[in-house]
XYZ file of C-alpha atoms in Angstrom:
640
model
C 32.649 -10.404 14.344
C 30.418 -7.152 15.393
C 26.584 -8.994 16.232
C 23.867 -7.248 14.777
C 20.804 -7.789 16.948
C 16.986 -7.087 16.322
C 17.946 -5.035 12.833
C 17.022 -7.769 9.873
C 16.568 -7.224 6.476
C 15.069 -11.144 5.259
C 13.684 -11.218 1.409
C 11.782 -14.716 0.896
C 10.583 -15.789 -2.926
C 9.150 -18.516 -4.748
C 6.652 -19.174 -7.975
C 3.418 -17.956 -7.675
C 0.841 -19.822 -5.632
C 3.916 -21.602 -3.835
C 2.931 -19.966 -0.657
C 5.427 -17.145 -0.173
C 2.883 -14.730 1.184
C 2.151 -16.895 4.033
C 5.848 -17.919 4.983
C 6.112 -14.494 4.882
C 3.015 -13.932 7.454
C 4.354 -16.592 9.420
C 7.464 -14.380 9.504
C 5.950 -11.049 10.490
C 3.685 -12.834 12.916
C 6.646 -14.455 14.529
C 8.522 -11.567 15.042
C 5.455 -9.286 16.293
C 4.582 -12.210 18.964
C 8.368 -11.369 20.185
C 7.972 -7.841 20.587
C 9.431 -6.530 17.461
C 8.460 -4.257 14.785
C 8.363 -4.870 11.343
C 7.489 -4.075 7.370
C 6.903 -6.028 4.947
C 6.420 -5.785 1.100
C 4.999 -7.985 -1.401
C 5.812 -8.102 -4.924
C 4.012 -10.557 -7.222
C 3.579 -11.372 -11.032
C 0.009 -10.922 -12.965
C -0.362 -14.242 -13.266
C -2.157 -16.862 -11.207
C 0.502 -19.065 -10.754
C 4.373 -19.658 -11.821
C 6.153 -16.229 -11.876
C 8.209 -15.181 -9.565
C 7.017 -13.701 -6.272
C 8.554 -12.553 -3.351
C 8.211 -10.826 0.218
C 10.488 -8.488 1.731
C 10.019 -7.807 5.148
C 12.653 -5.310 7.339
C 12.886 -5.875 11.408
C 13.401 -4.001 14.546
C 13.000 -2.515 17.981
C 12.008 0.824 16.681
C 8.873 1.651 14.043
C 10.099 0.662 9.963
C 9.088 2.890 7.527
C 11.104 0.759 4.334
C 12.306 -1.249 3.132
C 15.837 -1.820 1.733
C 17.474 -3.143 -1.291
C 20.346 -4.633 0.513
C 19.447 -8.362 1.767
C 20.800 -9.773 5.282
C 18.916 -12.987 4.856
C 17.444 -14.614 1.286
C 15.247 -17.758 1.794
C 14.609 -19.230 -1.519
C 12.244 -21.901 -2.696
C 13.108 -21.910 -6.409
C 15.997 -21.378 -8.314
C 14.704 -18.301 -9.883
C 14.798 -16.562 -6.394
C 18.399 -17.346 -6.353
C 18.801 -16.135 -9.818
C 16.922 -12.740 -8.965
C 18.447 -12.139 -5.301
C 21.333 -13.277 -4.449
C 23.773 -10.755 -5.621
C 21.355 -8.431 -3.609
C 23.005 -10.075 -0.333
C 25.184 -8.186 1.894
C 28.913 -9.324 3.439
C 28.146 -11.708 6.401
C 24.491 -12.126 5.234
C 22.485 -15.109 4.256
C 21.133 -17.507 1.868
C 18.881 -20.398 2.549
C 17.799 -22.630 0.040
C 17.222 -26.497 -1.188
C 20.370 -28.357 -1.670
C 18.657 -29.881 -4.968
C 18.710 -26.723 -6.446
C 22.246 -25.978 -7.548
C 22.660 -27.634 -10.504
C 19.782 -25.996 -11.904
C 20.917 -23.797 -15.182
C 19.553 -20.583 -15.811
C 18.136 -22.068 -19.667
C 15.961 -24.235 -17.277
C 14.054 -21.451 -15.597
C 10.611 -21.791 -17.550
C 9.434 -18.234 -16.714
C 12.412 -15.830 -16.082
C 12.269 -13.347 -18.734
C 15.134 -12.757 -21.479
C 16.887 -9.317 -20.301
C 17.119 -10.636 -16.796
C 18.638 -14.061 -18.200
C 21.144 -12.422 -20.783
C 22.108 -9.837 -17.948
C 22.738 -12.390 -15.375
C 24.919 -14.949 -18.094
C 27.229 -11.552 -18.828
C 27.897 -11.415 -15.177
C 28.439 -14.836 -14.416
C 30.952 -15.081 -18.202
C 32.707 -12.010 -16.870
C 33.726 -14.170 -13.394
C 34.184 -16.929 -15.030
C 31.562 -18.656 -13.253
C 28.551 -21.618 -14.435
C 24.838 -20.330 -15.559
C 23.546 -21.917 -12.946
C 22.524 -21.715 -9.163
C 25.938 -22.945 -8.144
C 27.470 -20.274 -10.362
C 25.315 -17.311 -9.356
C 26.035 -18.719 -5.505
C 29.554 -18.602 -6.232
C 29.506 -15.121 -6.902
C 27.536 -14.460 -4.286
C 29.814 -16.211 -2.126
C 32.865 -14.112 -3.253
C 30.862 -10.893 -2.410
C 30.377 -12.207 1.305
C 27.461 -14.046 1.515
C 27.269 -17.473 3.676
C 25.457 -20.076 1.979
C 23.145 -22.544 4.157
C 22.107 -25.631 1.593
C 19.629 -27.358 3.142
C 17.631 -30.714 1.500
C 14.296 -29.640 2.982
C 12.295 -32.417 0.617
C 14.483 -35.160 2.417
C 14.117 -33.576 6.008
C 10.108 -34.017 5.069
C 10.472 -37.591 4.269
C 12.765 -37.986 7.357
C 9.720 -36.433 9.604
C 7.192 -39.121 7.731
C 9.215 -42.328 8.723
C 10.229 -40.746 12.085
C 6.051 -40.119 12.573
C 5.084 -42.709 10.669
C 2.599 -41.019 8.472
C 3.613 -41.020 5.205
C 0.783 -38.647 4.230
C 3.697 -35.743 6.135
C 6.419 -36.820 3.328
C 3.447 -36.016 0.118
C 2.586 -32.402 1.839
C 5.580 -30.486 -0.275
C 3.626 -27.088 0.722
C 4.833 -27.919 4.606
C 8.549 -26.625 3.450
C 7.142 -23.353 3.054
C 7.418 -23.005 7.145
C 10.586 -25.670 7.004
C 12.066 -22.837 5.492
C 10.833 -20.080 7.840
C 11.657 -21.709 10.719
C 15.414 -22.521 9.549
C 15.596 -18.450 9.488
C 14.421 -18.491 12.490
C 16.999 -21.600 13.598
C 20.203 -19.414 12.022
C 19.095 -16.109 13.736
C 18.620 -17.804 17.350
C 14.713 -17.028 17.355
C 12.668 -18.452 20.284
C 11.130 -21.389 18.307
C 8.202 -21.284 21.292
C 7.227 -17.713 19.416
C 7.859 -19.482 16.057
C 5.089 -22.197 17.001
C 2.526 -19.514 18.081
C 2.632 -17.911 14.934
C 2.226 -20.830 13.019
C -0.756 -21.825 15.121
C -2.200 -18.369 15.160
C -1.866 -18.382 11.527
C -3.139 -21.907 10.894
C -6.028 -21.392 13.623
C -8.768 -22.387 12.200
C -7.447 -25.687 10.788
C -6.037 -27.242 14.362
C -4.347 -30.368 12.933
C -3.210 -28.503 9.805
C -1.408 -26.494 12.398
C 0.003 -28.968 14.663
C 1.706 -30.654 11.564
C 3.230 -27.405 10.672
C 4.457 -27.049 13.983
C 6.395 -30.190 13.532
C 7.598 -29.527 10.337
C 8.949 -26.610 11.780
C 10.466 -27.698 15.096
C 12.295 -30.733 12.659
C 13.650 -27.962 10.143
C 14.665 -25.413 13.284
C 16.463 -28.433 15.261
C 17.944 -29.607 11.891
C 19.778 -26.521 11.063
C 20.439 -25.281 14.702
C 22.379 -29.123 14.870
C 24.357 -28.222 11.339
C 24.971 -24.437 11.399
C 25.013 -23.658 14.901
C 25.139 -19.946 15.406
C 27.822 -18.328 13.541
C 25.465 -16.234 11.507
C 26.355 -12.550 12.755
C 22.778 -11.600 12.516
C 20.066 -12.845 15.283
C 16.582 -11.805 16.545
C 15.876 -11.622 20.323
C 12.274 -11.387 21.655
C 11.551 -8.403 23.837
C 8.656 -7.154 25.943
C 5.565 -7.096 23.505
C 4.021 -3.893 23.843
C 0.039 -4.186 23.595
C -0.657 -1.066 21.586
C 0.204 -2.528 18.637
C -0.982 -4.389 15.640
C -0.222 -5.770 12.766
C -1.978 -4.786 9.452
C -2.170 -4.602 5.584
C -3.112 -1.052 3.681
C -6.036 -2.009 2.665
C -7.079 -3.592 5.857
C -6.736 -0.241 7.441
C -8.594 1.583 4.775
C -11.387 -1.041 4.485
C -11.647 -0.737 8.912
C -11.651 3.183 8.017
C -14.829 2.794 5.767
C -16.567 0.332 8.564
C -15.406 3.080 11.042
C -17.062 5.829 8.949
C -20.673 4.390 8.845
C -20.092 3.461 5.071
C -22.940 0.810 4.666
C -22.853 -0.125 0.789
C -19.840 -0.703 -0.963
C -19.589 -1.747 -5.204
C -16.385 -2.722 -6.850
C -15.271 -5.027 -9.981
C -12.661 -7.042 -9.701
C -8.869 -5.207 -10.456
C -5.572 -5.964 -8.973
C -5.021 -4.489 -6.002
C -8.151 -2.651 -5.362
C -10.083 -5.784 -4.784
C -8.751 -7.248 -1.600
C -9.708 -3.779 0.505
C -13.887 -5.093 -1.075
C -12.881 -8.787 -0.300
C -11.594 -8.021 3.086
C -15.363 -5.997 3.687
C -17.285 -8.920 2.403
C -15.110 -11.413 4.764
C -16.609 -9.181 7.726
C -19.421 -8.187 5.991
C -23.129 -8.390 7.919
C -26.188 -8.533 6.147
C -28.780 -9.528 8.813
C -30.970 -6.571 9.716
C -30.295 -5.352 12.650
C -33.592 -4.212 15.396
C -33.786 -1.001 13.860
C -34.245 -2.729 10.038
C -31.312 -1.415 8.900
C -27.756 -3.739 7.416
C -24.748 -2.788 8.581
C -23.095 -3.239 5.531
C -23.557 -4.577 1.675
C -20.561 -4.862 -0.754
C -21.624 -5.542 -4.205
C -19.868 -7.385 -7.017
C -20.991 -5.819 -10.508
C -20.927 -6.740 -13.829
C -18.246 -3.552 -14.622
C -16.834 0.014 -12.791
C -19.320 2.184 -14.539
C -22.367 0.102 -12.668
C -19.951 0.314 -9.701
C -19.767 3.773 -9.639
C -23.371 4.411 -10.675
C -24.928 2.073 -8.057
C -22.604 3.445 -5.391
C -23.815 7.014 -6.597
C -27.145 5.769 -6.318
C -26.810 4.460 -3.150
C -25.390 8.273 -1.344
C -28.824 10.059 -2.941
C -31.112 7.499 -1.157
C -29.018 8.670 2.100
C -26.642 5.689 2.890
C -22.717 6.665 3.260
C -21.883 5.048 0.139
C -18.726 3.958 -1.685
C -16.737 2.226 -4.330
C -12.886 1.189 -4.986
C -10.461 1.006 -7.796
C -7.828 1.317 -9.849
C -6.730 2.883 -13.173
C -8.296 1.017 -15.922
C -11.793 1.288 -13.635
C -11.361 4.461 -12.826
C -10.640 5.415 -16.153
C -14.130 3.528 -16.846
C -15.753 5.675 -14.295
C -15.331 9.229 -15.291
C -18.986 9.809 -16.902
C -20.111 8.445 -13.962
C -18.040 10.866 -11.596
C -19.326 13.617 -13.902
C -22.869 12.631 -12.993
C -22.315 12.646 -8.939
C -20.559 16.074 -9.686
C -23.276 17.997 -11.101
C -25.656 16.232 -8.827
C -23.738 17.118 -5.722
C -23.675 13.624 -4.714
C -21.606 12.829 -2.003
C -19.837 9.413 -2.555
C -15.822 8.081 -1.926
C -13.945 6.688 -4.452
C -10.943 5.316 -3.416
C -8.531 5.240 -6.251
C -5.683 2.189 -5.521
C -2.937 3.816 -8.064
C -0.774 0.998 -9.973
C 1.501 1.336 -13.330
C -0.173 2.628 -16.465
C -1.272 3.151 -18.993
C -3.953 1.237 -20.109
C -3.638 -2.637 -18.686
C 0.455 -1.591 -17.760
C 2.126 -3.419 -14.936
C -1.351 -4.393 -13.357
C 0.670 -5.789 -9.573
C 2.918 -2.998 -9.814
C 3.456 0.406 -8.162
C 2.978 3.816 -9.074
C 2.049 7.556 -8.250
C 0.477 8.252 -12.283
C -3.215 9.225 -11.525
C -2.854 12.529 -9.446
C -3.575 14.566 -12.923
C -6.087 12.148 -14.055
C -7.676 12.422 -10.242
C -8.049 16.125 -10.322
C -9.032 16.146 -13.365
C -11.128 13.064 -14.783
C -14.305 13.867 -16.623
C -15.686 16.374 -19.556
C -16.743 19.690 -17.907
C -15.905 21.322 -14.565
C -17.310 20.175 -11.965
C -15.985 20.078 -7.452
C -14.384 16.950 -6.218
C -12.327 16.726 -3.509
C -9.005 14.385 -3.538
C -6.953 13.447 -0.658
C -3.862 11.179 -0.390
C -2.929 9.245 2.282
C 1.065 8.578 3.322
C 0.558 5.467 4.984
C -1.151 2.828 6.783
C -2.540 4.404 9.674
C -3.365 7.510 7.690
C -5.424 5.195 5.241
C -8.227 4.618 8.147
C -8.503 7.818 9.465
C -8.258 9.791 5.663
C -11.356 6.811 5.074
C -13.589 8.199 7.541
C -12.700 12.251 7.021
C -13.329 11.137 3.024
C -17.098 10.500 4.413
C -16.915 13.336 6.532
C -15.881 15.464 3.449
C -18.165 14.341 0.946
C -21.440 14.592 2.997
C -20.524 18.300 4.641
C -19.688 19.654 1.043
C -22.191 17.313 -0.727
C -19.550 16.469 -3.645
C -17.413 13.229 -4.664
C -14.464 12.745 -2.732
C -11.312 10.910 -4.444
C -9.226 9.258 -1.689
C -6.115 8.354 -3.118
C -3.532 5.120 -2.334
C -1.509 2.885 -4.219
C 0.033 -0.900 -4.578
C 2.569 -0.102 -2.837
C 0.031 0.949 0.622
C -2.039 -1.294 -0.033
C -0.010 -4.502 0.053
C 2.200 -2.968 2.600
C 1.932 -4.946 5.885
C 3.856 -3.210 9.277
C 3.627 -3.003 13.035
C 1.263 0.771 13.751
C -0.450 1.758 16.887
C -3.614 0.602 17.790
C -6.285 2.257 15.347
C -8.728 4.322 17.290
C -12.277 4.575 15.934
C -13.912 7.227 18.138
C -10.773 9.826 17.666
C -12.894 10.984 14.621
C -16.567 12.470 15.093
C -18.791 11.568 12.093
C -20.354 14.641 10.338
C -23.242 13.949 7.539
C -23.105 17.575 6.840
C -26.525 19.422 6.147
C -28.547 16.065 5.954
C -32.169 16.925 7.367
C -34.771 14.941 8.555
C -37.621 17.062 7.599
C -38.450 18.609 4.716
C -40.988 21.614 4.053
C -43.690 21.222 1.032
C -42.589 22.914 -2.256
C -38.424 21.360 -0.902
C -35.864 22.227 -3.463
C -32.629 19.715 -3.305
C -30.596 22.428 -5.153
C -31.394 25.204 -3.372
C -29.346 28.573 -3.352
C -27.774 28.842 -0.073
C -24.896 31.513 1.166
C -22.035 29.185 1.124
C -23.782 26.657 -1.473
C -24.891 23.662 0.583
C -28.527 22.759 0.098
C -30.140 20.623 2.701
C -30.138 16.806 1.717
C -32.746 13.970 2.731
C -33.415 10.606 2.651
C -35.405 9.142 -0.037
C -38.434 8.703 1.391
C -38.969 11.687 3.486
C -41.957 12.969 3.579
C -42.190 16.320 0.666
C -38.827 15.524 0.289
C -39.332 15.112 -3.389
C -36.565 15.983 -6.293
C -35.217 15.172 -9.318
C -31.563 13.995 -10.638
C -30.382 14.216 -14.052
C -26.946 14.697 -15.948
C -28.549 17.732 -17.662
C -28.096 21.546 -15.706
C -30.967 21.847 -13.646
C -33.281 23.850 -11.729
C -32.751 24.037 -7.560
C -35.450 21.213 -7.904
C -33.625 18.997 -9.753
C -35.732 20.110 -13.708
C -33.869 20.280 -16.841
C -33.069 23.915 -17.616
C -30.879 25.572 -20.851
C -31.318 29.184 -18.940
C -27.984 30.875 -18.675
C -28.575 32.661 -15.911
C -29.839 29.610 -13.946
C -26.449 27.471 -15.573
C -24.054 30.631 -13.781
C -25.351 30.343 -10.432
C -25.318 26.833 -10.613
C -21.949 26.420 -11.508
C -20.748 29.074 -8.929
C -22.716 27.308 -6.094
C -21.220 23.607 -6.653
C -17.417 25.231 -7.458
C -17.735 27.916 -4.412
C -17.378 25.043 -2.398
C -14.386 23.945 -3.069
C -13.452 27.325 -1.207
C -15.604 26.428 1.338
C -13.706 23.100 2.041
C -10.458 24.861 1.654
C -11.478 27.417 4.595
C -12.331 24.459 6.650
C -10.645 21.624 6.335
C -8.045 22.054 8.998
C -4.214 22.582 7.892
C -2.970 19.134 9.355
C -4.929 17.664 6.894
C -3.678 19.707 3.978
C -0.515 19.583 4.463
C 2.290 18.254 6.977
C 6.015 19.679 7.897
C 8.567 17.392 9.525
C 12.120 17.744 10.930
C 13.634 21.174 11.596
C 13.728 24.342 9.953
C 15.764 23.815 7.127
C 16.570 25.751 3.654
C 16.389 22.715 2.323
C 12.754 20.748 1.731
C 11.653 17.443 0.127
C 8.473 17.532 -0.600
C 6.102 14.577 -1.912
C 2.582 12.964 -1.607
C 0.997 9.708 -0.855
C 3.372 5.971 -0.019
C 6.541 8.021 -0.420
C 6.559 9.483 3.446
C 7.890 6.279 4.958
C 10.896 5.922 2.902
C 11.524 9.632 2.811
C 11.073 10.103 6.891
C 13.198 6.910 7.452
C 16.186 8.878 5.332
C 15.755 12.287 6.216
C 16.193 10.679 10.020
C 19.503 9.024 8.790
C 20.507 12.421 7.296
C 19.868 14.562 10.176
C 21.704 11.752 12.625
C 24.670 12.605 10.067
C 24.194 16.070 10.660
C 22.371 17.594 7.669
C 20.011 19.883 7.573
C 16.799 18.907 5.726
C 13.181 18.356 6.232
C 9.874 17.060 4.437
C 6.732 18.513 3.623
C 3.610 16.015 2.893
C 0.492 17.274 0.701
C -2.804 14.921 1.871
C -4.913 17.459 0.364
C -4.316 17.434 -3.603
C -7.809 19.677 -4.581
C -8.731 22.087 -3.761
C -5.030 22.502 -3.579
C -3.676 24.428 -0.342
C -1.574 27.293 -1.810
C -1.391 29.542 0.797
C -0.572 26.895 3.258
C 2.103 25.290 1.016
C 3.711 28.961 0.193
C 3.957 29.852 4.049
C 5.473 26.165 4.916
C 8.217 26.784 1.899
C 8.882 30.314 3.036
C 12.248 28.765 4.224
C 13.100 26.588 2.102
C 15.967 27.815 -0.977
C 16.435 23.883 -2.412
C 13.186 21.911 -3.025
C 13.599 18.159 -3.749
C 10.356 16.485 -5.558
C 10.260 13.338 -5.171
C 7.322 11.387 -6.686
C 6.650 7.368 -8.281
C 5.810 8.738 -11.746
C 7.275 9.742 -14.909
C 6.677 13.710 -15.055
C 6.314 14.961 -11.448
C 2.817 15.491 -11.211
C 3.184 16.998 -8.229
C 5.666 19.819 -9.193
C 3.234 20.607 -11.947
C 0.593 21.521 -9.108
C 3.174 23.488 -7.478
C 3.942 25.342 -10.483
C 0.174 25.865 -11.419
C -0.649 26.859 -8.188
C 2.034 28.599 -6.443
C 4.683 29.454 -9.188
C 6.841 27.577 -7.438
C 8.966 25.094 -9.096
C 11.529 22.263 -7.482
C 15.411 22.617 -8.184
C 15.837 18.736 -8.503
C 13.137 15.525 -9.374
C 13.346 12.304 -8.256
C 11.184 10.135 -9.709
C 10.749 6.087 -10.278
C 8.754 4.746 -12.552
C 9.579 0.859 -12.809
C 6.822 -0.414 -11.094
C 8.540 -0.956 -7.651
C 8.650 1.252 -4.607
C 11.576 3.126 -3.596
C 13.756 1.827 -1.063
C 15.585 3.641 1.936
C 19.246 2.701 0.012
C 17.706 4.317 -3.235
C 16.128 7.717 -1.333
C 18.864 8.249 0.916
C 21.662 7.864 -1.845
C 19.841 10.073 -4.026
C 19.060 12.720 -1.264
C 23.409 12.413 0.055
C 24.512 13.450 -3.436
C 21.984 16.185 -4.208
C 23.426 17.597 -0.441
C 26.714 16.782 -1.735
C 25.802 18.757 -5.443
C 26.479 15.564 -7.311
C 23.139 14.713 -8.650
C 20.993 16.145 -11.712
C 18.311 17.951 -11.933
C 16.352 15.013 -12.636
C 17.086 11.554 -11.268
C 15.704 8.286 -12.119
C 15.715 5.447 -9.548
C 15.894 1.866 -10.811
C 15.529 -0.271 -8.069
C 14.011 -3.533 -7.268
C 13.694 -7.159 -8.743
């Protein structure tokens, strides 16, 4: 039997509130503290507590991009994992789960949904095989997987008597790392590295961690005493290489904002633009600092169109100002957006994309709001939107969003999804001086009779502080004069309009091409292009292909509007087949395309179930369209 070393892909699940997100950290930690990369995905139900959940997380030596919908290891802590994954397990690979579970029928699983229990009884009828765990295990079992019962509840109780603390035997949450470290036990993990990322993770609670610890070391010796090491899969520690770190999208993109000099921050409460504002507030100061000045507010309001309006208000008194979202908010916010528009006011939105429409999938992913992005709002009026690919591009787009709003004095619409967000993956150490702040034409004078809407050549007017001395001017959602007073005059409305849309040109001619657009791989006459959480999973199989020999390559838009036409033209001059591949129903990218540049893609590939696409999906898709087997348009179905 070949041994496959340091290349894992381990899937762990549970009911909500069970505590599958931190066996998973646990997990991730463990493997980072040995020297290995990894990515992770979490998927999770909209409800507090009870539905399934479940945490996918894909090893190596090199950098991971993916995920994969192929499982080498399932650790289960309910039968409805079992249910969901198992038949997702590959030949040789692994399942871990409670011994007590097997009888369990598929009737007695309180919240999996009808299609998925009516599918799952016509496969196990058509084998011949129980509705329950031991059925759907059987199956599994005839596909290839190894099955590794193991009665955690009764190794608990075994660790109680053995310490003599009954209290151990009561803590049912402790199996959570039982379970992790019986992984860790079957793939012949340095159980040393396993007990530092417990304690790491459990450091602020010292005796919560040392009981953990013990849990652990019981369940590791437990299995490594009844399995052994015949599992063809293992994970060996190698040098740790100090560059990196270990982070969550919206970790990065809330370190981006502190980066960026962003001092106030509003949001309301929505799935899963609120942990980027909780994350701030965790770290948040609000002790004035010797110059009288916080170094940074986040505010909780009562709904998104005070978040938007207070963040709006915020920019025009002169602080780099903010707020975060998702659909249904931003949706709410669009009057508001209007009124930083026509009042050149230069705050971020950051726009956390997940299924719609209306309340839709509210945990799951998708790529639906470019349209809505570029366009939200009555009237015309300049906003920039960018869209970053990944993790580490979610910090540094964060502070260039700043740096974009305040040199072109409009709104800027920075644009990530569920599937970023929640994303959690080994990068390079983030670097926050690699990025000069620019507050664009922000003066600290101003001259008596100062107009904030002045005229100017390329249609930036100087902005101040409230405060400043003759700095005085008015804001209002009506036209207005260059001093901020209501006017109907038509010649005034013209050259108001052409000075806040003329910038968009502006930004255009300086916002440098990197930013607008990226090319990688090889000249090729055949191009996938895409936007936004897709470039992992695209890069990861366009490498695969071009290891195969094939010819292909992958062009990235970050900059969505003003949209880059000439750029994108001159970076397709090659290209004869053009692959879309988006997360939404319609291909809202190809419509750009179209609109702007005539140009429109031979085949789409789009997903719109709610979960991100894996490697297995993209790279099947992208084989047959080389090998002229695939439709125009392909849907990918993917994911539990």
């Amino acid at each position: 039997m070949e041994r496959i070393i340091n290349n894992l892909s381990w899937v762990i699940g549970g009911p909500q509130g069970s505590g599958v997100d931190t066996a998973a950290s646990i997990f991730a930690k463990a493997c980072v503290l040995g020297g290995l990369h990894i990515f992770g995905k979490r998927e999770y139900s909209s409800n507090i507590k009870g539905r399934h959940s479940y945490f996918a997380i894909r090893v190596g030596e090199k950098p991971v991009r993916s995920h994969l919908d192929e499982i080498d290891m399932l650790v289960a802590f309910d039968a409805e994992t079992i249910f969901t994954h198992a038949l997702n397990v590959v030949n040789g690979g692994a399942i871990v789960y409670d011994a007590s579970l097997a009888e369990t029928s598929l009737d007695e699983v309180p919240m999996m949904e009808d299609p998925a229990i009516k599918e799952l009884k016509k496969k196990l009828a058509a084998k011949n095989k129980d509705n329950t765990v031991k059925g759907i295990l059987e199956l599994a079992k005839d596909t290839g997987a190894i099955l590794y019962p193991i009665a955690f509840k009764d190794l608990l109780q075994e660790l109680a008597e053995k310490k003599n603390d009954p209290s151990i035997g009561k803590l049912i949450r402790m199996i959570n790392v039982m379970t992790v470290a019986s992984s860790f036990a079957l793939l012949d993990y340095d159980t040393n590295v396993v007990a530092n990322a417990i304690r790491y993770t459990f450091k602020a609670r010292p005796k919560i961690a040392d009981m953990n610890v013990d849990c652990a070391n019981y369940a590791y010796n437990h299995t490594k005493a009844k399995y052994g090491n015949d599992l063809r899969y293992s994970l060996n520690t190698r040098q740790i290489d100090n560059s990196l770190i270990l982070i969550q999208g919206n970790q990065a993109t809330a370190l981006g904002k502190m980066v960026a000099g962003c001092r106030f921050q509003t949001y309301y409460p929505i799935t899963p633009a609120s942990d980027e504002s909780e994350y701030i507030e965790a770290n948040e100061v609000l002790e004035l600092d010797s110059n009288g000045k916080a170094a940074f507010t986040v505010v909780q309001t009562e709904d998104e169109i005070s978040a938007i309006t207070m963040a709006t208000g915020a920019a025009i008194a002169g602080a780099r100002s903010s707020t975060c979202t998702s659909g249904p908010g931003f949706s709410l916010m669009a009057e508001g957006l209007g009124w930083a528009g026509i009042n050149e006011v230069p705050v971020v939105i950051t726009l956390y994309q997940r299924t719609g429409p209306a309340t839709g999938l509210p945990t799951r992913q998708e790529q639906g709001d470019l349209q809505f992005a570029i366009h939200a709002g009555h009237g015309e009026f300049p906003r920039i939107v960018v869209a970053s690919g990944d993790v580490e591009e979610s910090f540094y787009d964060s502070i260039k969003a700043f740096n974009y709003a305040e040199r072109y004095q409009m709104p800027v619409i920075h644009m990530v999804d569920k599937a970023l967000a929640n994303s959690v993956l080994t990068i390079k150490r983030l670097d926050p001086y690699s990025i000069k702040i620019d507050r664009g034409l922000l003066v600290e004078k101003a001259n008596e009779g100062y107009e904030r809407f002045t005229f100017t050549e390329n249609g930036v007017s100087p902005r101040v502080k409230l405060g400043t001395e003759n700095g005085i001017f008015w804001n209002t959602g009506d036209e207005h004069e260059p001093n901020g007073h209501i006017t109907e005059n038509p010649n005034v409305r013209i050259k108001m309009m052409e000075k806040r849309m003329g910038k968009l040109e502006l930004a255009l001619k300086e916002i440098p091409d990197e930013d607008k657009a990226v090319k990688y791989g090889e000249e090729s006459d055949m191009t996938v292009i895409s936007w936004g959480s897709t470039k992992g999973v695209i890069l990861d199989a366009i490498d695969k292909l071009i290891r195969e020999g094939k010819k292909i390559n992958f062009i990235q838009l970050r900059l969505l509007n003003p949209f880059p036409s000439k750029l994108v033209e001159s970076l397709l001059s090659r290209t004869r087949l053009l692959i879309d591949v988006e997360m939404n129903y319609s291909g809202q990218l190809a419509k750009l395309l179209s609109e702007n540049i005539k140009r429109e893609p031979d085949y789409f590939v789009v997903k719109y179930n709610g979960r991100p696409m894996s490697l297995s999906e993209v790279y099947g898709i992208l084989k047959r369209i080389i090998d002229g087997k695939a439709k125009k348009k392909e849907v990918l179905t993917g994911g539990a």
